[in-house]
């Protein structure tokens, strides 16, 4: 029970784009609102738009914050 609810200041996830999109509401539910942050990686640059779109429902300023070798880092702050 104590793990239920928005309790984390930051969530870092290094998994592929499709699972990140499917888990967007779950991850958002665990991050403190407002102001909690996400750092998502394991996403190819060609797939970043779908991840940004999925997390924009729950987070502000969701964006590709960096890219290296075709892989991106996506960040955002909880609404």
XYZ file of N, CA, C and O in Angstrom:
316
model
N 0.807 -1.199 0.000
C 0.000 0.000 0.000
C 0.845 1.256 0.000
O 0.461 2.244 -0.594
N 1.969 1.249 0.698
C 2.758 2.458 0.777
C 3.427 2.825 -0.544
O 3.936 3.918 -0.696
N 3.410 1.936 -1.525
C 3.955 2.271 -2.834
C 2.892 2.801 -3.790
O 3.191 3.099 -4.931
N 1.670 2.918 -3.326
C 0.592 3.428 -4.171
C 0.541 4.941 -4.071
O 0.502 5.496 -2.990
N 0.529 5.605 -5.216
C 0.382 7.043 -5.229
C 1.629 7.772 -5.672
O 2.706 7.187 -5.781
N 1.456 9.065 -5.943
C 2.570 9.870 -6.451
C 3.564 10.204 -5.346
O 3.358 11.108 -4.555
N 4.653 9.453 -5.288
C 5.596 9.650 -4.203
C 7.016 9.947 -4.663
O 7.865 10.288 -3.867
N 7.294 9.846 -5.939
C 8.662 9.990 -6.424
C 8.904 11.362 -7.040
O 8.087 11.875 -7.792
N 10.045 11.949 -6.708
C 10.431 13.236 -7.283
C 10.920 13.078 -8.713
O 10.831 14.006 -9.512
N 11.456 11.896 -9.024
C 12.040 11.649 -10.334
C 11.819 10.195 -10.727
O 11.937 9.298 -9.893
N 11.525 9.996 -11.999
C 11.457 8.641 -12.538
C 12.374 8.587 -13.754
O 12.227 9.385 -14.680
N 13.315 7.662 -13.719
C 14.196 7.419 -14.859
C 13.869 6.032 -15.396
O 13.804 5.073 -14.635
N 13.635 5.941 -16.701
C 13.297 4.659 -17.316
C 14.097 4.500 -18.602
O 14.114 5.397 -19.444
N 14.750 3.368 -18.739
C 15.526 3.061 -19.933
C 14.948 1.793 -20.561
O 15.498 0.708 -20.419
N 13.793 1.970 -21.196
C 13.127 0.867 -21.881
C 12.680 1.348 -23.259
O 12.715 2.540 -23.537
N 12.264 0.459 -24.102
C 11.913 0.808 -25.474
C 10.665 1.680 -25.559
O 9.881 1.775 -24.606
N 10.473 2.310 -26.701
C 9.392 3.277 -26.894
C 8.001 2.695 -26.653
O 7.187 3.307 -25.960
N 7.688 1.543 -27.219
C 6.333 0.985 -27.084
C 5.958 0.733 -25.621
O 4.872 1.143 -25.186
N 6.819 0.087 -24.820
C 6.473 -0.074 -23.411
C 6.363 1.261 -22.677
O 5.503 1.422 -21.806
N 7.205 2.227 -23.025
C 7.106 3.541 -22.384
C 5.759 4.190 -22.671
O 5.142 4.773 -21.778
N 5.311 4.099 -23.904
C 4.001 4.662 -24.257
C 2.899 3.945 -23.480
O 2.021 4.584 -22.892
N 2.949 2.626 -23.435
C 1.921 1.858 -22.724
C 1.929 2.120 -21.225
O 0.883 2.002 -20.575
N 3.075 2.471 -20.671
C 3.193 2.709 -19.228
C 3.057 4.181 -18.827
O 3.243 4.520 -17.660
N 2.733 5.051 -19.767
C 2.724 6.488 -19.470
C 1.825 6.850 -18.302
O 2.227 7.616 -17.418
N 0.630 6.307 -18.225
C -0.269 6.653 -17.113
C 0.219 6.063 -15.800
O 0.073 6.673 -14.738
N 0.819 4.884 -15.844
C 1.351 4.254 -14.630
C 2.536 5.053 -14.099
O 2.605 5.364 -12.904
N 3.467 5.385 -14.985
C 4.628 6.177 -14.563
C 4.183 7.528 -14.039
O 4.640 7.979 -12.988
N 3.258 8.180 -14.732
C 2.765 9.481 -14.282
C 2.119 9.386 -12.903
O 2.272 10.290 -12.077
N 1.428 8.297 -12.624
C 0.735 8.159 -11.338
C 1.701 8.006 -10.165
O 1.309 8.183 -9.020
N 2.951 7.680 -10.444
C 3.944 7.484 -9.383
C 4.839 8.698 -9.154
O 5.604 8.730 -8.204
N 4.734 9.696 -10.034
C 5.588 10.882 -9.950
C 4.807 12.013 -9.292
O 3.650 12.271 -9.638
N 5.453 12.686 -8.335
C 4.797 13.773 -7.591
C 4.280 14.849 -8.535
O 4.938 15.222 -9.496
N 3.093 15.342 -8.190
C 2.458 16.397 -8.966
C 2.141 17.560 -8.041
O 1.569 17.350 -6.969
N 2.486 18.777 -8.400
C 3.243 19.150 -9.593
C 4.748 19.084 -9.347
O 5.192 19.021 -8.203
N 5.488 19.113 -10.422
C 6.924 19.315 -10.350
C 7.823 18.108 -10.424
O 9.019 18.252 -10.624
N 7.288 16.886 -10.244
C 8.134 15.706 -10.384
C 8.651 15.604 -11.808
O 8.039 16.123 -12.736
N 9.772 14.940 -11.980
C 10.407 14.911 -13.294
C 10.559 13.495 -13.836
O 10.598 12.534 -13.080
N 10.643 13.423 -15.175
C 10.937 12.164 -15.854
C 12.188 12.321 -16.707
O 12.473 13.396 -17.230
N 12.904 11.220 -16.838
C 14.010 11.092 -17.770
C 13.850 9.748 -18.448
O 14.004 8.716 -17.806
N 13.466 9.757 -19.697
C 13.154 8.529 -20.428
C 14.176 8.306 -21.530
O 14.452 9.214 -22.320
N 14.742 7.106 -21.574
C 15.691 6.774 -22.631
C 15.379 5.374 -23.142
O 14.407 4.760 -22.728
N 16.203 4.894 -24.058
C 15.899 3.626 -24.719
C 14.969 3.847 -25.891
O 14.316 2.924 -26.371
N 14.915 5.102 -26.346
C 13.995 5.508 -27.407
C 14.806 5.944 -28.623
O 15.692 6.801 -28.508
N 14.495 5.365 -29.759
C 15.122 5.800 -31.005
C 14.567 7.157 -31.417
O 13.386 7.449 -31.171
N 15.396 7.969 -32.035
C 14.946 9.306 -32.438
C 13.728 9.237 -33.350
O 12.845 10.101 -33.277
N 13.635 8.198 -34.172
C 12.489 8.062 -35.082
C 11.199 7.723 -34.343
O 10.113 7.853 -34.908
N 11.285 7.308 -33.089
C 10.110 6.946 -32.292
C 9.796 7.976 -31.204
O 8.838 7.817 -30.460
N 10.588 9.016 -31.123
C 10.457 9.960 -30.011
C 9.121 10.702 -30.006
O 8.582 10.989 -28.939
N 8.576 11.012 -31.162
C 7.327 11.780 -31.216
C 6.184 11.061 -30.496
O 5.394 11.700 -29.790
N 6.106 9.751 -30.625
C 5.009 9.023 -29.974
C 5.169 9.025 -28.457
O 4.185 9.090 -27.725
N 6.402 8.971 -27.979
C 6.641 9.005 -26.533
C 6.350 10.409 -25.995
O 5.670 10.562 -24.971
N 6.820 11.426 -26.686
C 6.543 12.809 -26.272
C 5.040 13.044 -26.217
O 4.517 13.616 -25.253
N 4.321 12.588 -27.216
C 2.862 12.760 -27.254
C 2.187 12.059 -26.074
O 1.319 12.623 -25.415
N 2.581 10.831 -25.785
C 1.962 10.061 -24.697
C 2.180 10.724 -23.340
O 1.281 10.744 -22.496
N 3.360 11.278 -23.104
C 3.676 11.858 -21.802
C 3.218 13.306 -21.672
O 3.084 13.823 -20.561
N 2.926 13.969 -22.785
C 2.472 15.358 -22.744
C 1.119 15.507 -22.057
O 0.781 16.583 -21.578
N 0.354 14.445 -21.999
C -0.926 14.469 -21.283
C -0.713 14.678 -19.783
O -1.546 15.273 -19.111
N 0.394 14.214 -19.262
C 0.653 14.208 -17.823
C 1.775 15.150 -17.385
O 1.863 15.510 -16.214
N 2.654 15.519 -18.323
C 3.838 16.294 -18.006
C 3.915 17.531 -18.888
O 3.502 17.505 -20.041
N 4.473 18.618 -18.320
C 4.733 19.837 -19.091
C 6.126 19.784 -19.676
O 7.009 19.084 -19.164
N 6.326 20.564 -20.726
C 7.635 20.738 -21.346
C 8.295 19.397 -21.690
O 9.493 19.212 -21.478
N 7.502 18.457 -22.189
C 8.047 17.154 -22.598
C 8.792 17.374 -23.909
O 8.237 17.893 -24.874
N 10.069 16.981 -23.912
C 10.896 17.257 -25.086
C 12.070 16.296 -25.157
O 12.440 15.656 -24.168
N 12.654 16.234 -26.337
C 13.911 15.512 -26.527
C 15.009 16.443 -26.013
O 15.245 17.510 -26.569
N 15.648 16.039 -24.929
C 16.661 16.877 -24.286
C 18.069 16.549 -24.756
O 19.007 17.300 -24.497
N 18.233 15.423 -25.441
C 19.547 15.040 -25.945
C 19.441 13.860 -26.884
O 18.447 13.128 -26.867
N 20.450 13.718 -27.722
C 20.484 12.604 -28.669
C 21.926 12.127 -28.829
O 22.860 12.932 -28.850
N 22.081 10.824 -28.930
C 23.411 10.244 -29.120
C 23.274 8.960 -29.930
O 22.622 8.008 -29.479
N 23.839 8.959 -31.106
C 23.839 7.758 -31.936
C 22.461 7.261 -32.326
O 22.263 6.057 -32.478
N 21.513 8.174 -32.474
C 20.154 7.785 -32.857
C 19.234 7.490 -31.685
O 18.051 7.237 -31.870
N 19.760 7.525 -30.460
C 18.968 7.319 -29.240
C 18.748 8.665 -28.568
O 19.617 9.535 -28.607
N 17.580 8.845 -27.935
C 17.260 10.141 -27.336
C 16.973 10.023 -25.846
O 16.642 8.943 -25.334
N 17.093 11.157 -25.184
C 16.651 11.344 -23.806
C 15.457 12.281 -23.844
O 15.537 13.363 -24.438
N 14.358 11.860 -23.243
C 13.143 12.668 -23.182
C 12.920 13.079 -21.739
O 12.992 12.234 -20.832
N 12.659 14.373 -21.516
C 12.440 14.886 -20.177
C 11.112 15.618 -20.093
O 10.537 16.007 -21.108
N 10.625 15.805 -18.860
C 9.410 16.564 -18.629
C 9.169 16.766 -17.150
O 9.802 16.103 -16.315
N 8.274 17.717 -16.810
C 7.906 17.999 -15.418
C 6.419 17.751 -15.236
O 5.598 18.190 -16.046
N 6.071 17.095 -14.161
C 4.683 16.702 -13.873
C 3.802 17.932 -13.736
O 4.165 18.910 -13.091
N 2.641 17.873 -14.386
C 1.639 18.953 -14.309
C 1.056 18.993 -12.918
O 1.027 18.016 -12.208
